[in-house]
Amino acid sequence: MTGLLVIMGSGETAPTMVKPHREIFKRCGDRAAVLLDTPYGFQENADDISAKAVKYFADSTGRRLAVVEWRTTPAPGLPLERALSGLREAGWLFAGPGSPTYALRQWAETPIPGVLAEVLESDGVVCFASAAALTLGSHTIPVYEIYKAGIDPHWVPGLDLFHRMTGLPAVIIPHYDNAEGGHHDTRFCYLGERRLALLEPLLPAESFIIGIDEHTAGLFDLAAGTVEIVGNGGLTLRRGGVSQRWPAGTTLPFSVFSPSSSFVASAPAPVVSVDPPPLTSLAASTLETTARFEASFEAHDPDGCVAAALDLEQALQDWIADTDVSDEREQARAALRGMLVRLASFAGPDRFTPLVSALVELRTAARSGRDFALSDSLRDVLGSVGVTIQDTPGGTLWV
């Protein structure tokens, strides 16, 4: 095997992963970069998600992605062969957010697993993140069904591509250190310790779990037999309810995952409370800027309030291309709306011209990126504080 299998825990279209993406693209040179849209193919806004991903990679890495549509399994004949041809040409093949079980239904009993293996065997890169990453192991967590619909915890068969390419009988769990639940446990891709502890004994005896933290990637070099951990978090090996974790910056041989290797085990600690995450997400930026705004508002410091609002606006701009389906963007919008309404209580409208200009620019970027929910939200909140916006062929004007 000669290729590079990249597994990302989350953040695949976030500012935090730009540097890893650029380094990974060096591996495949000028070969075609392809986006496979299956995991989110059931969503009504699938076209917008593809467009955002294409824009993100073009803006942040300079690479132009071709989108291969496989939202449902193509019909036999020309539609199927055209899609397979587009995938086989890839030197870098990417899939990301959505539903792992939906993707598996579209890929089962099709050539997809074989095509992924072909890309890797031809020294290409397969980069699977978030929902797509869940499909790579021998077993897959039906995340939406368990976390959103309350179905009893269970496994579904995965592609088992990771085992095929590395020889390691692993289950892949992204979002491993997720903390969105605050004081309730949403680690391990929203399962939490209780549900993962119920599921783990149901795996075959030889299987183990590889957890990839959010905004983190494991670069599995099939030729070298090593995994390099990059990003902001770490990689965890969990076997029989006990875990060993390695931080970003570590390179490991595949042999460390063998049952015969030295294993420094520690029982997973129960979650009592979750500290605020480092500033590596839009949610963290929202928390930090909101705290600064509150302190400045209490001190009757309008300049400090404006600075905090501008920083939150910049965070929204930085994360505008992120295809993550969490509610972080709506939380940031709500915080920014609240800031603007409270800023209106200060006198001197000219003081806020830089903030209004920045928000109008953010709205223009949102419209260009087809994020009409954010565009309309910004228009409405600006209108609520007396700013009139007019879109013209020559650009956006405001008074």
mmCIF file of C-alpha atoms in Angstrom:
data_model
loop_
_atom_site.group_PDB
_atom_site.id
_atom_site.type_symbol
_atom_site.label_atom_id
_atom_site.label_comp_id
_atom_site.label_asym_id
_atom_site.label_seq_id
_atom_site.Cartn_x
_atom_site.Cartn_y
_atom_site.Cartn_z
ATOM 1 C CA MET A 1 0.000 0.000 0.000
ATOM 2 C CA THR A 2 1.334 3.441 -0.870
ATOM 3 C CA GLY A 3 -1.419 5.981 -0.251
ATOM 4 C CA LEU A 4 -2.425 8.287 2.578
ATOM 5 C CA LEU A 5 -5.671 7.685 4.480
ATOM 6 C CA VAL A 6 -6.640 10.864 6.312
ATOM 7 C CA ILE A 7 -9.273 10.669 9.047
ATOM 8 C CA MET A 8 -10.555 13.959 10.468
ATOM 9 C CA GLY A 9 -12.562 14.232 13.660
ATOM 10 C CA SER A 10 -14.291 17.443 12.566
ATOM 11 C CA GLY A 11 -13.468 20.904 11.251
ATOM 12 C CA GLU A 12 -12.869 19.676 7.721
ATOM 13 C CA THR A 13 -13.951 23.052 6.287
ATOM 14 C CA ALA A 14 -12.917 25.200 9.252
ATOM 15 C CA PRO A 15 -10.047 27.694 9.534
ATOM 16 C CA THR A 16 -8.317 25.363 12.005
ATOM 17 C CA MET A 17 -7.648 22.725 9.331
ATOM 18 C CA VAL A 18 -6.342 24.938 6.516
ATOM 19 C CA LYS A 19 -2.682 24.204 7.275
ATOM 20 C CA PRO A 20 -3.154 20.396 7.404
ATOM 21 C CA HIS A 21 -5.115 20.485 4.149
ATOM 22 C CA ARG A 22 -2.342 22.431 2.414
ATOM 23 C CA GLU A 23 0.276 19.930 3.558
ATOM 24 C CA ILE A 24 -1.876 16.983 2.508
ATOM 25 C CA PHE A 25 -2.432 18.425 -0.967
ATOM 26 C CA LYS A 26 1.336 18.488 -1.491
ATOM 27 C CA ARG A 27 1.180 14.698 -1.307
ATOM 28 C CA CYS A 28 -0.999 14.323 -4.420
ATOM 29 C CA GLY A 29 0.614 17.012 -6.592
ATOM 30 C CA ASP A 30 -1.512 18.152 -9.521
ATOM 31 C CA ARG A 31 -3.792 15.112 -9.566
ATOM 32 C CA ALA A 32 -7.531 15.719 -9.525
ATOM 33 C CA ALA A 33 -9.239 16.703 -6.266
ATOM 34 C CA VAL A 34 -12.734 15.241 -5.949
ATOM 35 C CA LEU A 35 -15.589 15.786 -3.493
ATOM 36 C CA LEU A 36 -17.981 12.854 -2.986
ATOM 37 C CA ASP A 37 -21.305 14.271 -1.780
ATOM 38 C CA THR A 38 -23.079 11.142 -0.509
ATOM 39 C CA PRO A 39 -23.136 11.662 3.299
ATOM 40 C CA TYR A 40 -25.238 14.831 3.012
ATOM 41 C CA GLY A 41 -27.026 13.835 -0.200
ATOM 42 C CA PHE A 42 -30.376 13.490 1.580
ATOM 43 C CA GLN A 43 -30.375 17.120 2.716
ATOM 44 C CA GLU A 44 -32.428 19.711 0.843
ATOM 45 C CA ASN A 45 -29.457 22.108 0.899
ATOM 46 C CA ALA A 46 -26.985 19.576 -0.515
ATOM 47 C CA ASP A 47 -26.090 21.916 -3.396
ATOM 48 C CA ASP A 48 -25.245 24.691 -0.944
ATOM 49 C CA ILE A 49 -23.055 22.367 1.159
ATOM 50 C CA SER A 50 -21.120 21.333 -1.948
ATOM 51 C CA ALA A 51 -20.736 24.958 -3.035
ATOM 52 C CA LYS A 52 -19.432 25.981 0.397
ATOM 53 C CA ALA A 53 -16.910 23.148 0.421
ATOM 54 C CA VAL A 54 -15.695 23.992 -3.085
ATOM 55 C CA LYS A 55 -15.301 27.645 -2.110
ATOM 56 C CA TYR A 56 -13.502 26.771 1.124
ATOM 57 C CA PHE A 57 -10.856 24.668 -0.609
ATOM 58 C CA ALA A 58 -10.436 27.161 -3.459
ATOM 59 C CA ASP A 59 -10.003 30.093 -1.071
ATOM 60 C CA SER A 60 -7.881 28.375 1.572
ATOM 61 C CA THR A 61 -5.735 25.973 -0.462
ATOM 62 C CA GLY A 62 -6.038 27.151 -4.074
ATOM 63 C CA ARG A 63 -7.348 23.736 -5.141
ATOM 64 C CA ARG A 64 -10.381 23.382 -7.398
ATOM 65 C CA LEU A 65 -12.637 20.490 -6.470
ATOM 66 C CA ALA A 66 -14.739 18.475 -8.876
ATOM 67 C CA VAL A 67 -17.988 17.282 -7.296
ATOM 68 C CA VAL A 68 -19.044 13.715 -8.060
ATOM 69 C CA GLU A 69 -22.758 13.329 -7.294
ATOM 70 C CA TRP A 70 -23.661 10.055 -5.611
ATOM 71 C CA ARG A 71 -26.603 11.254 -3.515
ATOM 72 C CA THR A 72 -28.381 8.051 -4.353
ATOM 73 C CA THR A 73 -26.769 5.078 -6.040
ATOM 74 C CA PRO A 74 -26.564 5.953 -9.756
ATOM 75 C CA ALA A 75 -28.559 3.891 -12.206
ATOM 76 C CA PRO A 76 -26.643 1.105 -13.977
ATOM 77 C CA GLY A 77 -25.091 2.047 -17.263
ATOM 78 C CA LEU A 78 -23.799 5.487 -18.198
ATOM 79 C CA PRO A 79 -24.778 7.342 -14.941
ATOM 80 C CA LEU A 80 -22.963 4.773 -12.790
ATOM 81 C CA GLU A 81 -19.902 4.541 -15.027
ATOM 82 C CA ARG A 82 -19.604 8.328 -15.306
ATOM 83 C CA ALA A 83 -19.590 8.689 -11.518
ATOM 84 C CA LEU A 84 -17.091 5.854 -11.060
ATOM 85 C CA SER A 85 -14.799 7.344 -13.702
ATOM 86 C CA GLY A 86 -14.793 10.690 -11.887
ATOM 87 C CA LEU A 87 -13.871 8.990 -8.608
ATOM 88 C CA ARG A 88 -11.131 6.825 -10.122
ATOM 89 C CA GLU A 89 -9.414 9.910 -11.551
ATOM 90 C CA ALA A 90 -8.960 11.361 -8.080
ATOM 91 C CA GLY A 91 -5.565 11.832 -6.516
ATOM 92 C CA TRP A 92 -7.384 13.320 -3.508
ATOM 93 C CA LEU A 93 -10.860 12.065 -2.653
ATOM 94 C CA PHE A 94 -12.882 13.753 0.082
ATOM 95 C CA ALA A 95 -16.170 13.081 1.904
ATOM 96 C CA GLY A 96 -17.402 14.738 5.053
ATOM 97 C CA PRO A 97 -20.502 15.753 7.017
ATOM 98 C CA GLY A 98 -23.943 14.214 6.965
ATOM 99 C CA SER A 99 -25.295 10.825 8.033
ATOM 100 C CA PRO A 100 -23.024 7.751 8.112
ATOM 101 C CA THR A 101 -25.924 5.317 7.829
ATOM 102 C CA TYR A 102 -27.363 7.163 4.832
ATOM 103 C CA ALA A 103 -23.949 7.028 3.131
ATOM 104 C CA LEU A 104 -23.607 3.329 3.854
ATOM 105 C CA ARG A 105 -27.021 2.619 2.327
ATOM 106 C CA GLN A 106 -25.910 4.308 -0.898
ATOM 107 C CA TRP A 107 -22.475 2.637 -0.938
ATOM 108 C CA ALA A 108 -23.451 -0.906 0.097
ATOM 109 C CA GLU A 109 -23.225 -3.480 -2.665
ATOM 110 C CA THR A 110 -21.559 -0.941 -4.996
ATOM 111 C CA PRO A 111 -17.984 -0.503 -6.272
ATOM 112 C CA ILE A 112 -17.367 2.413 -3.849
ATOM 113 C CA PRO A 113 -15.196 0.505 -1.310
ATOM 114 C CA GLY A 114 -13.103 -0.891 -4.142
ATOM 115 C CA VAL A 115 -12.693 2.538 -5.735
ATOM 116 C CA LEU A 116 -11.510 4.024 -2.438
ATOM 117 C CA ALA A 117 -8.958 1.238 -2.171
ATOM 118 C CA GLU A 118 -7.838 1.862 -5.763
ATOM 119 C CA VAL A 119 -7.169 5.548 -5.011
ATOM 120 C CA LEU A 120 -5.031 4.585 -2.017
ATOM 121 C CA GLU A 121 -3.211 1.834 -3.893
ATOM 122 C CA SER A 122 -2.280 4.333 -6.618
ATOM 123 C CA ASP A 123 -0.524 6.586 -4.054
ATOM 124 C CA GLY A 124 -3.555 8.850 -3.724
ATOM 125 C CA VAL A 125 -5.193 10.453 -0.711
ATOM 126 C CA VAL A 126 -8.564 9.496 0.732
ATOM 127 C CA CYS A 127 -9.692 12.139 3.226
ATOM 128 C CA PHE A 128 -12.814 11.193 5.197
ATOM 129 C CA ALA A 129 -14.128 13.434 7.973
ATOM 130 C CA SER A 130 -16.982 13.524 10.479
ATOM 131 C CA ALA A 131 -19.855 11.336 9.206
ATOM 132 C CA ALA A 132 -17.776 9.855 6.389
ATOM 133 C CA ALA A 133 -15.037 8.909 8.869
ATOM 134 C CA LEU A 134 -17.551 6.828 10.815
ATOM 135 C CA THR A 135 -18.091 4.580 7.792
ATOM 136 C CA LEU A 136 -14.452 3.490 7.516
ATOM 137 C CA GLY A 137 -14.371 0.977 10.366
ATOM 138 C CA SER A 138 -15.726 -2.538 10.687
ATOM 139 C CA HIS A 139 -18.721 -1.107 12.547
ATOM 140 C CA THR A 140 -20.439 2.269 12.478
ATOM 141 C CA ILE A 141 -22.383 4.301 15.027
ATOM 142 C CA PRO A 142 -25.846 5.331 13.757
ATOM 143 C CA VAL A 143 -25.419 8.775 15.287
ATOM 144 C CA TYR A 144 -28.661 10.467 14.297
ATOM 145 C CA GLU A 145 -30.747 7.426 15.153
ATOM 146 C CA ILE A 146 -29.303 7.148 18.674
ATOM 147 C CA TYR A 147 -28.670 10.773 19.638
ATOM 148 C CA LYS A 148 -31.600 12.460 17.889
ATOM 149 C CA ALA A 149 -34.281 9.753 17.646
ATOM 150 C CA GLY A 150 -33.606 7.780 20.827
ATOM 151 C CA ILE A 151 -33.061 4.384 19.187
ATOM 152 C CA ASP A 152 -31.300 1.919 21.491
ATOM 153 C CA PRO A 153 -27.489 1.989 21.036
ATOM 154 C CA HIS A 154 -26.359 -0.461 18.381
ATOM 155 C CA TRP A 155 -23.753 -0.917 15.675
ATOM 156 C CA VAL A 156 -24.298 -1.189 11.942
ATOM 157 C CA PRO A 157 -21.778 -2.798 9.570
ATOM 158 C CA GLY A 158 -19.204 -0.365 8.172
ATOM 159 C CA LEU A 159 -17.122 -0.395 5.022
ATOM 160 C CA ASP A 160 -14.218 -2.016 6.938
ATOM 161 C CA LEU A 161 -11.884 -0.107 4.608
ATOM 162 C CA PHE A 162 -9.576 0.842 7.460
ATOM 163 C CA HIS A 163 -8.953 -2.821 8.272
ATOM 164 C CA ARG A 164 -8.445 -3.651 4.601
ATOM 165 C CA MET A 165 -5.836 -0.923 4.105
ATOM 166 C CA THR A 166 -3.986 -1.009 7.451
ATOM 167 C CA GLY A 167 -4.573 -4.524 8.780
ATOM 168 C CA LEU A 168 -6.059 -3.009 11.948
ATOM 169 C CA PRO A 169 -9.587 -4.189 12.945
ATOM 170 C CA ALA A 170 -10.702 -0.791 14.210
ATOM 171 C CA VAL A 171 -13.901 1.159 14.676
ATOM 172 C CA ILE A 172 -13.434 4.866 13.925
ATOM 173 C CA ILE A 173 -15.143 7.461 16.127
ATOM 174 C CA PRO A 174 -14.745 11.150 15.176
ATOM 175 C CA HIS A 175 -15.876 14.091 17.365
ATOM 176 C CA TYR A 176 -14.215 12.111 20.161
ATOM 177 C CA ASP A 177 -13.766 15.013 22.570
ATOM 178 C CA ASN A 178 -17.025 16.793 21.717
ATOM 179 C CA ALA A 179 -18.183 19.111 24.510
ATOM 180 C CA GLU A 180 -21.317 20.664 23.024
ATOM 181 C CA GLY A 181 -23.440 19.115 25.759
ATOM 182 C CA GLY A 182 -21.941 21.394 28.407
ATOM 183 C CA HIS A 183 -22.643 19.512 31.640
ATOM 184 C CA HIS A 184 -23.960 16.379 29.959
ATOM 185 C CA ASP A 185 -21.608 14.011 28.213
ATOM 186 C CA THR A 186 -21.465 14.294 24.405
ATOM 187 C CA ARG A 187 -17.993 12.846 23.949
ATOM 188 C CA PHE A 188 -17.433 9.950 21.549
ATOM 189 C CA CYS A 189 -19.504 11.408 18.699
ATOM 190 C CA TYR A 190 -22.442 12.351 20.948
ATOM 191 C CA LEU A 191 -22.693 8.919 22.584
ATOM 192 C CA GLY A 192 -21.196 9.771 25.968
ATOM 193 C CA GLU A 193 -19.504 7.240 28.211
ATOM 194 C CA ARG A 194 -22.674 5.414 29.283
ATOM 195 C CA ARG A 195 -23.785 4.499 25.770
ATOM 196 C CA LEU A 196 -20.285 3.739 24.505
ATOM 197 C CA ALA A 197 -19.773 1.415 27.476
ATOM 198 C CA LEU A 198 -22.946 -0.427 26.423
ATOM 199 C CA LEU A 199 -21.809 -0.714 22.814
ATOM 200 C CA GLU A 200 -18.164 -1.652 23.236
ATOM 201 C CA PRO A 201 -18.730 -5.245 24.504
ATOM 202 C CA LEU A 202 -20.832 -5.935 21.392
ATOM 203 C CA LEU A 203 -17.776 -5.583 19.127
ATOM 204 C CA PRO A 204 -15.789 -8.660 18.019
ATOM 205 C CA ALA A 205 -13.066 -9.607 20.486
ATOM 206 C CA GLU A 206 -10.265 -8.455 18.202
ATOM 207 C CA SER A 207 -11.794 -5.031 17.488
ATOM 208 C CA PHE A 208 -10.825 -1.770 19.151
ATOM 209 C CA ILE A 209 -11.761 1.887 18.874
ATOM 210 C CA ILE A 210 -9.722 4.723 17.392
ATOM 211 C CA GLY A 211 -11.070 8.104 18.460
ATOM 212 C CA ILE A 212 -10.172 11.299 16.597
ATOM 213 C CA ASP A 213 -10.719 14.584 18.428
ATOM 214 C CA GLU A 214 -12.441 17.550 16.834
ATOM 215 C CA HIS A 215 -10.307 19.798 14.600
ATOM 216 C CA THR A 216 -7.768 16.981 14.478
ATOM 217 C CA ALA A 217 -6.620 14.513 11.821
ATOM 218 C CA GLY A 218 -4.834 11.200 11.763
ATOM 219 C CA LEU A 219 -2.643 10.825 8.663
ATOM 220 C CA PHE A 220 -2.275 7.071 8.128
ATOM 221 C CA ASP A 221 0.711 6.554 5.799
ATOM 222 C CA LEU A 222 0.151 3.116 4.325
ATOM 223 C CA ALA A 223 3.656 2.782 2.899
ATOM 224 C CA ALA A 224 5.452 3.801 6.094
ATOM 225 C CA GLY A 225 3.017 2.056 8.426
ATOM 226 C CA THR A 226 2.724 5.155 10.600
ATOM 227 C CA VAL A 227 0.075 7.635 11.693
ATOM 228 C CA GLU A 228 0.866 11.313 12.181
ATOM 229 C CA ILE A 229 -1.517 13.276 14.430
ATOM 230 C CA VAL A 230 -2.083 16.904 13.396
ATOM 231 C CA GLY A 231 -4.439 19.680 14.441
ATOM 232 C CA ASN A 232 -5.648 20.814 17.840
ATOM 233 C CA GLY A 233 -6.529 17.628 19.712
ATOM 234 C CA GLY A 234 -5.344 14.058 19.846
ATOM 235 C CA LEU A 235 -5.940 10.431 18.897
ATOM 236 C CA THR A 236 -7.177 7.814 21.364
ATOM 237 C CA LEU A 237 -6.895 4.035 21.349
ATOM 238 C CA ARG A 238 -9.659 2.429 23.412
ATOM 239 C CA ARG A 239 -9.796 -1.292 24.033
ATOM 240 C CA GLY A 240 -11.947 -3.070 26.599
ATOM 241 C CA GLY A 241 -13.105 0.156 28.211
ATOM 242 C CA VAL A 242 -9.648 1.585 28.822
ATOM 243 C CA SER A 243 -7.856 4.208 26.776
ATOM 244 C CA GLN A 244 -4.508 5.631 25.746
ATOM 245 C CA ARG A 245 -4.293 9.051 24.095
ATOM 246 C CA TRP A 246 -1.580 10.747 22.047
ATOM 247 C CA PRO A 247 -1.598 14.504 21.311
ATOM 248 C CA ALA A 248 -1.132 16.325 18.014
ATOM 249 C CA GLY A 249 2.496 16.376 16.960
ATOM 250 C CA THR A 250 2.926 12.644 17.636
ATOM 251 C CA THR A 251 3.846 10.069 14.986
ATOM 252 C CA LEU A 252 3.141 6.419 15.824
ATOM 253 C CA PRO A 253 3.796 3.086 14.110
ATOM 254 C CA PHE A 254 0.749 0.975 13.363
ATOM 255 C CA SER A 255 2.209 -1.622 15.738
ATOM 256 C CA VAL A 256 1.152 0.430 18.802
ATOM 257 C CA PHE A 257 -2.432 -0.633 18.070
ATOM 258 C CA SER A 258 -1.565 -4.326 18.261
ATOM 259 C CA PRO A 259 -2.863 -6.209 21.344
ATOM 260 C CA SER A 260 0.724 -7.299 22.055
ATOM 261 C CA SER A 261 2.048 -3.736 22.217
ATOM 262 C CA SER A 262 2.742 -1.852 25.434
ATOM 263 C CA PHE A 263 -0.555 -0.281 26.437
ATOM 264 C CA VAL A 264 -0.689 2.411 29.098
ATOM 265 C CA ALA A 265 -4.313 2.122 30.105
ATOM 266 C CA SER A 266 -6.377 4.461 32.175
ATOM 267 C CA ALA A 267 -10.045 4.139 32.985
ATOM 268 C CA PRO A 268 -12.196 6.818 31.330
ATOM 269 C CA ALA A 269 -13.070 9.554 33.799
ATOM 270 C CA PRO A 270 -16.726 10.406 34.308
ATOM 271 C CA VAL A 271 -17.814 13.812 33.132
ATOM 272 C CA VAL A 272 -18.650 16.165 36.002
ATOM 273 C CA SER A 273 -18.349 19.455 34.169
ATOM 274 C CA VAL A 274 -16.881 20.628 30.889
ATOM 275 C CA ASP A 275 -14.502 23.559 30.830
ATOM 276 C CA PRO A 276 -14.932 26.112 28.037
ATOM 277 C CA PRO A 277 -13.109 24.849 24.924
ATOM 278 C CA PRO A 278 -10.011 26.593 23.629
ATOM 279 C CA LEU A 279 -10.550 29.198 20.948
ATOM 280 C CA THR A 280 -10.618 26.648 18.124
ATOM 281 C CA SER A 281 -14.300 26.844 17.262
ATOM 282 C CA LEU A 282 -16.954 29.403 16.469
ATOM 283 C CA ALA A 283 -18.704 28.538 19.735
ATOM 284 C CA ALA A 284 -15.550 29.301 21.713
ATOM 285 C CA SER A 285 -15.093 32.608 19.914
ATOM 286 C CA THR A 286 -18.719 33.466 20.696
ATOM 287 C CA LEU A 287 -18.179 32.798 24.399
ATOM 288 C CA GLU A 288 -14.989 34.846 24.534
ATOM 289 C CA THR A 289 -16.281 37.878 22.631
ATOM 290 C CA THR A 290 -19.565 37.872 24.544
ATOM 291 C CA ALA A 291 -17.685 37.968 27.849
ATOM 292 C CA ARG A 292 -15.589 40.901 26.638
ATOM 293 C CA PHE A 293 -18.690 42.715 25.396
ATOM 294 C CA GLU A 294 -20.428 42.277 28.759
ATOM 295 C CA ALA A 295 -17.410 43.601 30.656
ATOM 296 C CA SER A 296 -17.136 46.634 28.356
ATOM 297 C CA PHE A 297 -20.867 47.309 28.532
ATOM 298 C CA GLU A 298 -20.832 47.259 32.334
ATOM 299 C CA ALA A 299 -17.874 49.670 32.243
ATOM 300 C CA HIS A 300 -19.773 52.006 29.845
ATOM 301 C CA ASP A 301 -16.994 51.510 27.292
ATOM 302 C CA PRO A 302 -18.604 51.678 23.801
ATOM 303 C CA ASP A 303 -15.244 51.263 22.054
ATOM 304 C CA GLY A 304 -14.658 47.997 23.903
ATOM 305 C CA CYS A 305 -18.168 46.837 22.988
ATOM 306 C CA VAL A 306 -17.594 47.645 19.318
ATOM 307 C CA ALA A 307 -14.232 45.855 19.374
ATOM 308 C CA ALA A 308 -15.834 42.703 20.806
ATOM 309 C CA ALA A 309 -18.658 42.824 18.226
ATOM 310 C CA LEU A 310 -16.155 43.301 15.394
ATOM 311 C CA ASP A 311 -14.155 40.313 16.618
ATOM 312 C CA LEU A 312 -17.303 38.170 16.640
ATOM 313 C CA GLU A 313 -18.143 39.395 13.144
ATOM 314 C CA GLN A 314 -14.648 38.373 12.027
ATOM 315 C CA ALA A 315 -15.135 34.931 13.591
ATOM 316 C CA LEU A 316 -18.385 34.507 11.637
ATOM 317 C CA GLN A 317 -16.513 35.531 8.492
ATOM 318 C CA ASP A 318 -13.689 33.065 9.182
ATOM 319 C CA TRP A 319 -16.134 30.191 9.708
ATOM 320 C CA ILE A 320 -18.597 31.080 6.946
ATOM 321 C CA ALA A 321 -17.485 28.206 4.700
ATOM 322 C CA ASP A 322 -17.685 25.572 7.431
ATOM 323 C CA THR A 323 -20.145 22.832 6.455
ATOM 324 C CA ASP A 324 -20.545 21.604 10.028
ATOM 325 C CA VAL A 325 -24.251 21.193 10.782
ATOM 326 C CA SER A 326 -24.025 22.125 14.484
ATOM 327 C CA ASP A 327 -25.877 25.125 15.891
ATOM 328 C CA GLU A 328 -22.718 27.149 16.569
ATOM 329 C CA ARG A 329 -23.437 29.587 13.738
ATOM 330 C CA GLU A 330 -26.938 30.346 15.020
ATOM 331 C CA GLN A 331 -25.569 30.895 18.527
ATOM 332 C CA ALA A 332 -23.044 33.382 17.138
ATOM 333 C CA ARG A 333 -25.743 35.175 15.146
ATOM 334 C CA ALA A 334 -27.905 35.475 18.252
ATOM 335 C CA ALA A 335 -24.996 36.852 20.272
ATOM 336 C CA LEU A 336 -24.162 39.397 17.574
ATOM 337 C CA ARG A 337 -27.798 40.475 17.309
ATOM 338 C CA GLY A 338 -27.888 41.013 21.057
ATOM 339 C CA MET A 339 -24.716 43.085 20.929
ATOM 340 C CA LEU A 340 -26.097 45.339 18.201
ATOM 341 C CA VAL A 341 -29.367 45.955 20.004
ATOM 342 C CA ARG A 342 -27.566 46.897 23.206
ATOM 343 C CA LEU A 343 -25.082 49.074 21.353
ATOM 344 C CA ALA A 344 -27.998 51.200 20.173
ATOM 345 C CA SER A 345 -28.313 52.475 23.724
ATOM 346 C CA PHE A 346 -25.022 54.349 23.354
ATOM 347 C CA ALA A 347 -25.108 57.814 21.798
ATOM 348 C CA GLY A 348 -23.170 58.853 18.696
ATOM 349 C CA PRO A 349 -24.046 56.710 15.658
ATOM 350 C CA ASP A 350 -20.860 57.657 13.792
ATOM 351 C CA ARG A 351 -18.900 55.690 16.361
ATOM 352 C CA PHE A 352 -20.418 52.459 15.007
ATOM 353 C CA THR A 353 -19.719 53.032 11.308
ATOM 354 C CA PRO A 354 -16.800 50.509 11.269
ATOM 355 C CA LEU A 355 -19.049 47.844 12.808
ATOM 356 C CA VAL A 356 -21.916 48.467 10.376
ATOM 357 C CA SER A 357 -19.506 48.403 7.417
ATOM 358 C CA ALA A 358 -18.064 45.095 8.612
ATOM 359 C CA LEU A 359 -21.523 43.584 9.031
ATOM 360 C CA VAL A 360 -22.590 44.713 5.557
ATOM 361 C CA GLU A 361 -19.423 43.090 4.138
ATOM 362 C CA LEU A 362 -20.220 39.896 6.053
ATOM 363 C CA ARG A 363 -23.745 39.920 4.604
ATOM 364 C CA THR A 364 -22.315 40.333 1.091
ATOM 365 C CA ALA A 365 -19.998 37.370 1.675
ATOM 366 C CA ALA A 366 -22.913 35.320 3.004
ATOM 367 C CA ARG A 367 -24.978 36.084 -0.108
ATOM 368 C CA SER A 368 -22.059 35.131 -2.339
ATOM 369 C CA GLY A 369 -21.687 31.877 -0.408
ATOM 370 C CA ARG A 370 -25.467 31.231 -0.676
ATOM 371 C CA ASP A 371 -25.847 31.371 3.106
ATOM 372 C CA PHE A 372 -29.151 33.180 2.804
ATOM 373 C CA ALA A 373 -30.165 32.500 6.402
ATOM 374 C CA LEU A 374 -27.177 34.480 7.682
ATOM 375 C CA SER A 375 -27.671 37.172 5.008
ATOM 376 C CA ASP A 376 -31.326 37.697 5.939
ATOM 377 C CA SER A 377 -30.529 37.628 9.643
ATOM 378 C CA LEU A 378 -27.924 40.366 9.279
ATOM 379 C CA ARG A 379 -30.276 42.470 7.150
ATOM 380 C CA ASP A 380 -33.037 42.194 9.743
ATOM 381 C CA VAL A 381 -30.903 43.029 12.748
ATOM 382 C CA LEU A 382 -29.309 45.994 10.998
ATOM 383 C CA GLY A 383 -32.769 47.194 10.081
ATOM 384 C CA SER A 384 -33.860 46.892 13.702
ATOM 385 C CA VAL A 385 -31.262 49.486 14.714
ATOM 386 C CA GLY A 386 -32.071 51.877 11.859
ATOM 387 C CA VAL A 387 -29.709 50.762 9.085
ATOM 388 C CA THR A 388 -31.328 50.551 5.643
ATOM 389 C CA ILE A 389 -29.679 48.225 3.102
ATOM 390 C CA GLN A 390 -30.185 48.362 -0.658
ATOM 391 C CA ASP A 391 -28.751 45.773 -3.063
ATOM 392 C CA THR A 392 -27.919 47.292 -6.456
ATOM 393 C CA PRO A 393 -26.160 45.986 -9.583
ATOM 394 C CA GLY A 394 -23.141 48.003 -8.506
ATOM 395 C CA GLY A 395 -23.027 46.565 -4.995
ATOM 396 C CA THR A 396 -24.695 46.971 -1.628
ATOM 397 C CA LEU A 397 -25.486 50.451 -0.289
ATOM 398 C CA TRP A 398 -26.482 51.297 3.280
ATOM 399 C CA VAL A 399 -27.700 54.344 5.193
#
